[in-house]
Amino acid sequence: MNQFASDVLEGLSAQPKRLSSKYFYDQKGDELFQQIMALDEYYLTRTEYSILDQFKAQVLDQFKSDNKPFNLIEFGAGDGYKTKVLLRHFLEQKANFCYMPIDISSNVLEQLETSLKVELPALNVTPICNHYFEALEELKEGKERNVILFLGSNIGNFTAEQADSFLKGLNAALKEDDILFIGFDLKKDPEVILNAYNDKQGVTAAFNFNLLDRINSELGGNFNTSQFRHYPIYNPMTGTTTSYLISEKEQTVEIMDAAIHFRAWEPIHMEISQKYDQVMINEMAKKADFEIIDGFTDDKKYFLSSVWRK
Ligand code: AVJ
């Protein structure tokens, strides 16, 4: 049995039931996430893009410090829409760097490389098809400064414990003076946050239902998505947005040889998207042994691009 199958069966046999949002991103999921990023309600991408555009010069100053050459290593680059603002500026400034997008999907990397060849032909690109930390192990030997880009508030899909151990592991894989440039979605008006995960057109709902469809097509499941309700909540105490799919009636779903029983109104925990404030961010950096050396935000203080140094 593959990892996807065993994670799905384990999660749906647990109490409460859960699925992992890391499985949202098959081809259809990638398309739906592109649509989410273009939604009026989904302020994250647009806001982070505007921060990068406004502060690209200061960002480069931090990355190159005394004109040192650096590796610009991106975790989860996707289509590179936001990164290209930085890359274009860095090239104009004749910065001495190599762009290294890391992804476990060779498909994602090939598409990105193709679009970069057309849009930024002068760029020095070395895609790395590997797990994040394994890729870093190889780069630790080099003399160039490593600069890690972890944009989009992607860290928000981790629980606090997962985020802490991810950042500790990252710190251990870096050299002294290496940089982490990390995006955080900030706490704000709870209605603004909730709407970003509950858009009127139902794209975010479709993004969640797509994982049930994926289970149907890849694992021979028989989910009827019309019998589930997409239900996101935002908890202002913890800053966590949580998305559930709730079974509207008692039913049994078959997946491979397993029968998964749902009580009426029983939820599946699908995803968390953590929102942060400066105190939380300071604590995370400290626990993982990073020093916060700079930060950039938008006028509304919706999003923070934070610069950390090992
Ligand atoms: C890609 C993890 C940043 O949590 O905001 C968007 C994923 N989920 N809408 C987020 C997502 C629902 C997104 N991240």
PDB file of C-alpha atoms in Angstrom, residues 80-288:
ATOM      1  CA  GLY A  80       6.826  31.136  -8.869  1.00  0.00           C
ATOM      2  CA  TYR A  81       4.403  34.053  -9.335  1.00  0.00           C
ATOM      3  CA  LYS A  82       5.603  35.876  -6.193  1.00  0.00           C
ATOM      4  CA  THR A  83       9.243  34.774  -6.428  1.00  0.00           C
ATOM      5  CA  LYS A  84       9.613  36.197  -9.937  1.00  0.00           C
ATOM      6  CA  VAL A  85       9.249  39.762  -8.552  1.00  0.00           C
ATOM      7  CA  LEU A  86      12.372  39.152  -6.487  1.00  0.00           C
ATOM      8  CA  LEU A  87      14.232  37.228  -9.195  1.00  0.00           C
ATOM      9  CA  ARG A  88      13.657  39.973 -11.777  1.00  0.00           C
ATOM     10  CA  HIS A  89      14.933  42.656  -9.409  1.00  0.00           C
ATOM     11  CA  PHE A  90      17.950  40.596  -8.310  1.00  0.00           C
ATOM     12  CA  LEU A  91      18.948  40.076 -11.959  1.00  0.00           C
ATOM     13  CA  GLU A  92      18.576  43.804 -12.725  1.00  0.00           C
ATOM     14  CA  GLN A  93      20.898  44.500  -9.802  1.00  0.00           C
ATOM     15  CA  LYS A  94      23.376  41.927 -11.118  1.00  0.00           C
ATOM     16  CA  ALA A  95      23.277  40.053  -7.833  1.00  0.00           C
ATOM     17  CA  ASN A  96      25.501  36.979  -7.658  1.00  0.00           C
ATOM     18  CA  PHE A  97      23.075  34.143  -6.913  1.00  0.00           C
ATOM     19  CA  CYS A  98      21.728  30.815  -8.082  1.00  0.00           C
ATOM     20  CA  TYR A  99      17.995  30.049  -7.830  1.00  0.00           C
ATOM     21  CA  MET A 100      17.249  26.559  -6.501  1.00  0.00           C
ATOM     22  CA  PRO A 101      13.564  25.638  -6.293  1.00  0.00           C
ATOM     23  CA  ILE A 102      13.047  22.453  -4.267  1.00  0.00           C
ATOM     24  CA  ASP A 103      10.020  20.242  -4.719  1.00  0.00           C
ATOM     25  CA  ILE A 104       9.303  16.523  -4.540  1.00  0.00           C
ATOM     26  CA  SER A 105       7.195  16.870  -7.696  1.00  0.00           C
ATOM     27  CA  SER A 106       9.382  16.764 -10.817  1.00  0.00           C
ATOM     28  CA  ASN A 107       6.343  17.920 -12.800  1.00  0.00           C
ATOM     29  CA  VAL A 108       6.091  21.192 -10.828  1.00  0.00           C
ATOM     30  CA  LEU A 109       9.834  21.790 -11.230  1.00  0.00           C
ATOM     31  CA  GLU A 110       9.825  21.179 -14.986  1.00  0.00           C
ATOM     32  CA  GLN A 111       6.960  23.625 -15.534  1.00  0.00           C
ATOM     33  CA  LEU A 112       8.671  26.264 -13.414  1.00  0.00           C
ATOM     34  CA  GLU A 113      11.987  25.820 -15.204  1.00  0.00           C
ATOM     35  CA  THR A 114      10.291  26.147 -18.599  1.00  0.00           C
ATOM     36  CA  SER A 115       8.524  29.376 -17.653  1.00  0.00           C
ATOM     37  CA  LEU A 116      11.729  30.816 -16.142  1.00  0.00           C
ATOM     38  CA  LYS A 117      13.698  30.089 -19.345  1.00  0.00           C
ATOM     39  CA  VAL A 118      11.193  32.217 -21.262  1.00  0.00           C
ATOM     40  CA  GLU A 119      10.617  35.001 -18.740  1.00  0.00           C
ATOM     41  CA  LEU A 120      14.079  35.320 -17.177  1.00  0.00           C
ATOM     42  CA  PRO A 121      16.563  33.716 -19.596  1.00  0.00           C
ATOM     43  CA  ALA A 122      19.593  35.173 -17.778  1.00  0.00           C
ATOM     44  CA  LEU A 123      18.689  33.436 -14.523  1.00  0.00           C
ATOM     45  CA  ASN A 124      20.992  30.744 -13.163  1.00  0.00           C
ATOM     46  CA  VAL A 125      18.569  27.948 -12.107  1.00  0.00           C
ATOM     47  CA  THR A 126      19.295  24.588 -10.461  1.00  0.00           C
ATOM     48  CA  PRO A 127      16.059  22.765  -9.614  1.00  0.00           C
ATOM     49  CA  ILE A 128      16.362  20.118  -6.904  1.00  0.00           C
ATOM     50  CA  CYS A 129      13.915  17.236  -6.870  1.00  0.00           C
ATOM     51  CA  ASN A 130      14.099  16.019  -3.285  1.00  0.00           C
ATOM     52  CA  HIS A 131      12.700  16.388   0.213  1.00  0.00           C
ATOM     53  CA  TYR A 132      13.550  19.792   1.719  1.00  0.00           C
ATOM     54  CA  PHE A 133      16.018  18.741   4.398  1.00  0.00           C
ATOM     55  CA  GLU A 134      17.744  16.077   2.309  1.00  0.00           C
ATOM     56  CA  ALA A 135      18.401  18.685  -0.373  1.00  0.00           C
ATOM     57  CA  LEU A 136      19.913  21.000   2.250  1.00  0.00           C
ATOM     58  CA  GLU A 137      22.310  18.364   3.537  1.00  0.00           C
ATOM     59  CA  GLU A 138      24.127  18.543   0.186  1.00  0.00           C
ATOM     60  CA  LEU A 139      24.223  22.347   0.181  1.00  0.00           C
ATOM     61  CA  LYS A 140      25.693  22.527   3.675  1.00  0.00           C
ATOM     62  CA  GLU A 141      29.130  21.693   2.270  1.00  0.00           C
ATOM     63  CA  GLY A 142      29.238  24.657  -0.145  1.00  0.00           C
ATOM     64  CA  LYS A 143      30.788  28.013   0.788  1.00  0.00           C
ATOM     65  CA  GLU A 144      27.910  30.147  -0.559  1.00  0.00           C
ATOM     66  CA  ARG A 145      25.405  31.570   1.862  1.00  0.00           C
ATOM     67  CA  ASN A 146      22.119  29.656   1.736  1.00  0.00           C
ATOM     68  CA  VAL A 147      18.949  31.751   1.728  1.00  0.00           C
ATOM     69  CA  ILE A 148      15.745  29.771   2.248  1.00  0.00           C
ATOM     70  CA  LEU A 149      12.467  31.149   0.888  1.00  0.00           C
ATOM     71  CA  PHE A 150       9.384  29.785   2.589  1.00  0.00           C
ATOM     72  CA  LEU A 151       6.596  32.023   1.313  1.00  0.00           C
ATOM     73  CA  GLY A 152       2.805  32.065   1.351  1.00  0.00           C
ATOM     74  CA  SER A 153       2.373  31.406   5.086  1.00  0.00           C
ATOM     75  CA  ASN A 154       2.765  27.763   4.111  1.00  0.00           C
ATOM     76  CA  ILE A 155       4.092  27.194   7.635  1.00  0.00           C
ATOM     77  CA  GLY A 156       0.491  27.799   8.775  1.00  0.00           C
ATOM     78  CA  ASN A 157      -0.533  24.322   7.632  1.00  0.00           C
ATOM     79  CA  PHE A 158       1.613  22.905  10.458  1.00  0.00           C
ATOM     80  CA  THR A 159       0.444  22.580  14.043  1.00  0.00           C
ATOM     81  CA  ALA A 160       2.525  24.584  16.544  1.00  0.00           C
ATOM     82  CA  GLU A 161       4.492  21.435  17.439  1.00  0.00           C
ATOM     83  CA  GLN A 162       5.096  20.520  13.795  1.00  0.00           C
ATOM     84  CA  ALA A 163       6.190  24.084  13.013  1.00  0.00           C
ATOM     85  CA  ASP A 164       8.650  24.112  15.926  1.00  0.00           C
ATOM     86  CA  SER A 165      10.228  20.825  14.918  1.00  0.00           C
ATOM     87  CA  PHE A 166      10.314  21.855  11.237  1.00  0.00           C
ATOM     88  CA  LEU A 167      12.129  25.102  12.125  1.00  0.00           C
ATOM     89  CA  LYS A 168      14.544  23.300  14.468  1.00  0.00           C
ATOM     90  CA  GLY A 169      15.312  20.753  11.750  1.00  0.00           C
ATOM     91  CA  LEU A 170      15.818  23.555   9.253  1.00  0.00           C
ATOM     92  CA  ASN A 171      18.160  25.400  11.595  1.00  0.00           C
ATOM     93  CA  ALA A 172      20.230  22.244  12.036  1.00  0.00           C
ATOM     94  CA  ALA A 173      20.521  21.856   8.257  1.00  0.00           C
ATOM     95  CA  LEU A 174      21.843  25.419   7.801  1.00  0.00           C
ATOM     96  CA  LYS A 175      25.266  27.015   8.316  1.00  0.00           C
ATOM     97  CA  GLU A 176      25.939  29.979  10.546  1.00  0.00           C
ATOM     98  CA  ASP A 177      24.814  33.245   8.866  1.00  0.00           C
ATOM     99  CA  ASP A 178      22.401  31.456   6.494  1.00  0.00           C
ATOM    100  CA  ILE A 179      19.013  33.166   6.092  1.00  0.00           C
ATOM    101  CA  LEU A 180      15.373  32.100   6.308  1.00  0.00           C
ATOM    102  CA  PHE A 181      12.907  34.448   4.584  1.00  0.00           C
ATOM    103  CA  ILE A 182       9.502  33.354   5.811  1.00  0.00           C
ATOM    104  CA  GLY A 183       5.939  34.598   5.213  1.00  0.00           C
ATOM    105  CA  PHE A 184       3.379  34.779   8.036  1.00  0.00           C
ATOM    106  CA  ASP A 185      -0.322  35.549   7.694  1.00  0.00           C
ATOM    107  CA  LEU A 186      -1.095  37.817  10.662  1.00  0.00           C
ATOM    108  CA  LYS A 187      -4.053  37.907  13.070  1.00  0.00           C
ATOM    109  CA  LYS A 188      -6.653  40.410  11.882  1.00  0.00           C
ATOM    110  CA  ASP A 189     -10.425  41.022  11.754  1.00  0.00           C
ATOM    111  CA  PRO A 190     -11.777  37.472  12.214  1.00  0.00           C
ATOM    112  CA  GLU A 191     -14.382  38.033   9.485  1.00  0.00           C
ATOM    113  CA  VAL A 192     -11.698  38.866   6.947  1.00  0.00           C
ATOM    114  CA  ILE A 193      -9.859  35.667   7.871  1.00  0.00           C
ATOM    115  CA  LEU A 194     -12.925  33.430   7.843  1.00  0.00           C
ATOM    116  CA  ASN A 195     -14.088  34.781   4.456  1.00  0.00           C
ATOM    117  CA  ALA A 196     -10.719  33.853   2.945  1.00  0.00           C
ATOM    118  CA  TYR A 197     -11.528  30.192   3.732  1.00  0.00           C
ATOM    119  CA  ASN A 198     -15.270  30.431   2.996  1.00  0.00           C
ATOM    120  CA  ASP A 199     -15.474  32.202  -0.348  1.00  0.00           C
ATOM    121  CA  LYS A 200     -18.870  32.916  -1.924  1.00  0.00           C
ATOM    122  CA  GLN A 201     -18.135  31.026  -5.129  1.00  0.00           C
ATOM    123  CA  GLY A 202     -17.326  27.851  -3.205  1.00  0.00           C
ATOM    124  CA  VAL A 203     -13.837  27.394  -4.655  1.00  0.00           C
ATOM    125  CA  THR A 204     -12.361  26.607  -1.224  1.00  0.00           C
ATOM    126  CA  ALA A 205     -15.161  24.089  -0.628  1.00  0.00           C
ATOM    127  CA  ALA A 206     -14.329  22.464  -3.989  1.00  0.00           C
ATOM    128  CA  PHE A 207     -10.642  22.435  -2.995  1.00  0.00           C
ATOM    129  CA  ASN A 208     -11.549  20.381   0.101  1.00  0.00           C
ATOM    130  CA  PHE A 209     -14.039  18.109  -1.738  1.00  0.00           C
ATOM    131  CA  ASN A 210     -11.351  17.420  -4.326  1.00  0.00           C
ATOM    132  CA  LEU A 211      -9.508  15.299  -1.764  1.00  0.00           C
ATOM    133  CA  LEU A 212     -12.589  13.070  -1.407  1.00  0.00           C
ATOM    134  CA  ASP A 213     -12.741  12.825  -5.223  1.00  0.00           C
ATOM    135  CA  ARG A 214      -9.063  11.936  -5.218  1.00  0.00           C
ATOM    136  CA  ILE A 215      -9.719   9.148  -2.701  1.00  0.00           C
ATOM    137  CA  ASN A 216     -12.537   7.918  -4.962  1.00  0.00           C
ATOM    138  CA  SER A 217     -10.446   7.846  -8.114  1.00  0.00           C
ATOM    139  CA  GLU A 218      -7.084   6.738  -6.724  1.00  0.00           C
ATOM    140  CA  LEU A 219      -8.197   4.409  -3.929  1.00  0.00           C
ATOM    141  CA  GLY A 220     -11.497   3.191  -5.335  1.00  0.00           C
ATOM    142  CA  GLY A 221     -13.558   5.030  -2.706  1.00  0.00           C
ATOM    143  CA  ASN A 222     -17.248   5.811  -3.001  1.00  0.00           C
ATOM    144  CA  PHE A 223     -17.609   9.181  -1.242  1.00  0.00           C
ATOM    145  CA  ASN A 224     -20.710  11.098  -2.306  1.00  0.00           C
ATOM    146  CA  THR A 225     -19.429  14.662  -1.856  1.00  0.00           C
ATOM    147  CA  SER A 226     -22.973  16.105  -1.985  1.00  0.00           C
ATOM    148  CA  GLN A 227     -23.583  14.472   1.404  1.00  0.00           C
ATOM    149  CA  PHE A 228     -20.804  16.477   3.054  1.00  0.00           C
ATOM    150  CA  ARG A 229     -20.732  20.125   4.102  1.00  0.00           C
ATOM    151  CA  HIS A 230     -17.620  22.339   3.989  1.00  0.00           C
ATOM    152  CA  TYR A 231     -17.349  24.166   7.328  1.00  0.00           C
ATOM    153  CA  PRO A 232     -14.368  26.405   8.228  1.00  0.00           C
ATOM    154  CA  ILE A 233     -14.031  28.117  11.625  1.00  0.00           C
ATOM    155  CA  TYR A 234     -11.615  30.723  12.963  1.00  0.00           C
ATOM    156  CA  ASN A 235     -10.658  30.662  16.633  1.00  0.00           C
ATOM    157  CA  PRO A 236      -9.398  34.121  17.704  1.00  0.00           C
ATOM    158  CA  MET A 237      -7.970  32.693  20.949  1.00  0.00           C
ATOM    159  CA  THR A 238      -5.489  30.452  19.178  1.00  0.00           C
ATOM    160  CA  GLY A 239      -5.356  32.188  15.762  1.00  0.00           C
ATOM    161  CA  THR A 240      -6.163  28.897  14.049  1.00  0.00           C
ATOM    162  CA  THR A 241      -8.479  28.520  11.070  1.00  0.00           C
ATOM    163  CA  THR A 242      -9.693  24.926  10.849  1.00  0.00           C
ATOM    164  CA  SER A 243     -11.584  23.426   7.901  1.00  0.00           C
ATOM    165  CA  TYR A 244     -13.928  20.490   8.294  1.00  0.00           C
ATOM    166  CA  LEU A 245     -16.021  18.394   5.949  1.00  0.00           C
ATOM    167  CA  ILE A 246     -19.096  17.243   7.874  1.00  0.00           C
ATOM    168  CA  SER A 247     -21.224  14.232   6.970  1.00  0.00           C
ATOM    169  CA  GLU A 248     -24.834  15.468   6.745  1.00  0.00           C
ATOM    170  CA  LYS A 249     -26.217  12.025   7.515  1.00  0.00           C
ATOM    171  CA  GLU A 250     -25.271   8.623   8.865  1.00  0.00           C
ATOM    172  CA  GLN A 251     -23.542   6.683   6.107  1.00  0.00           C
ATOM    173  CA  THR A 252     -20.826   4.156   5.333  1.00  0.00           C
ATOM    174  CA  VAL A 253     -18.128   4.924   2.782  1.00  0.00           C
ATOM    175  CA  GLU A 254     -16.064   2.134   1.259  1.00  0.00           C
ATOM    176  CA  ILE A 255     -12.391   2.644   0.505  1.00  0.00           C
ATOM    177  CA  MET A 256     -10.448  -0.357  -0.767  1.00  0.00           C
ATOM    178  CA  ASP A 257     -11.449  -3.126   1.653  1.00  0.00           C
ATOM    179  CA  ALA A 258     -12.338  -0.784   4.509  1.00  0.00           C
ATOM    180  CA  ALA A 259     -15.823   0.375   5.508  1.00  0.00           C
ATOM    181  CA  ILE A 260     -15.697   3.833   7.087  1.00  0.00           C
ATOM    182  CA  HIS A 261     -18.760   4.599   9.171  1.00  0.00           C
ATOM    183  CA  PHE A 262     -19.962   8.193   9.659  1.00  0.00           C
ATOM    184  CA  ARG A 263     -22.441   9.192  12.322  1.00  0.00           C
ATOM    185  CA  ALA A 264     -24.847  11.989  11.326  1.00  0.00           C
ATOM    186  CA  TRP A 265     -22.999  15.365  11.452  1.00  0.00           C
ATOM    187  CA  GLU A 266     -19.641  13.750  12.157  1.00  0.00           C
ATOM    188  CA  PRO A 267     -16.742  15.924  10.900  1.00  0.00           C
ATOM    189  CA  ILE A 268     -13.476  15.143   9.097  1.00  0.00           C
ATOM    190  CA  HIS A 269     -10.677  17.525  10.119  1.00  0.00           C
ATOM    191  CA  MET A 270      -9.130  18.665   6.803  1.00  0.00           C
ATOM    192  CA  GLU A 271      -6.720  21.549   7.301  1.00  0.00           C
ATOM    193  CA  ILE A 272      -5.411  24.204   9.642  1.00  0.00           C
ATOM    194  CA  SER A 273      -4.192  27.636   8.541  1.00  0.00           C
ATOM    195  CA  GLN A 274      -2.490  29.302  11.495  1.00  0.00           C
ATOM    196  CA  LYS A 275      -2.507  33.112  11.920  1.00  0.00           C
ATOM    197  CA  TYR A 276       0.275  34.747  13.917  1.00  0.00           C
ATOM    198  CA  ASP A 277       1.211  37.851  15.885  1.00  0.00           C
ATOM    199  CA  GLN A 278       4.676  39.266  16.558  1.00  0.00           C
ATOM    200  CA  VAL A 279       4.912  37.656  20.013  1.00  0.00           C
ATOM    201  CA  MET A 280       4.227  34.198  18.568  1.00  0.00           C
ATOM    202  CA  ILE A 281       6.748  34.794  15.779  1.00  0.00           C
ATOM    203  CA  ASN A 282       9.449  35.971  18.205  1.00  0.00           C
ATOM    204  CA  GLU A 283       8.949  32.836  20.290  1.00  0.00           C
ATOM    205  CA  MET A 284       9.108  30.523  17.270  1.00  0.00           C
ATOM    206  CA  ALA A 285      12.364  32.092  16.071  1.00  0.00           C
ATOM    207  CA  LYS A 286      13.903  31.902  19.531  1.00  0.00           C
ATOM    208  CA  LYS A 287      12.915  28.273  20.121  1.00  0.00           C
ATOM    209  CA  ALA A 288      14.516  27.262  16.810  1.00  0.00           C
TER     210      ALA A 288
END
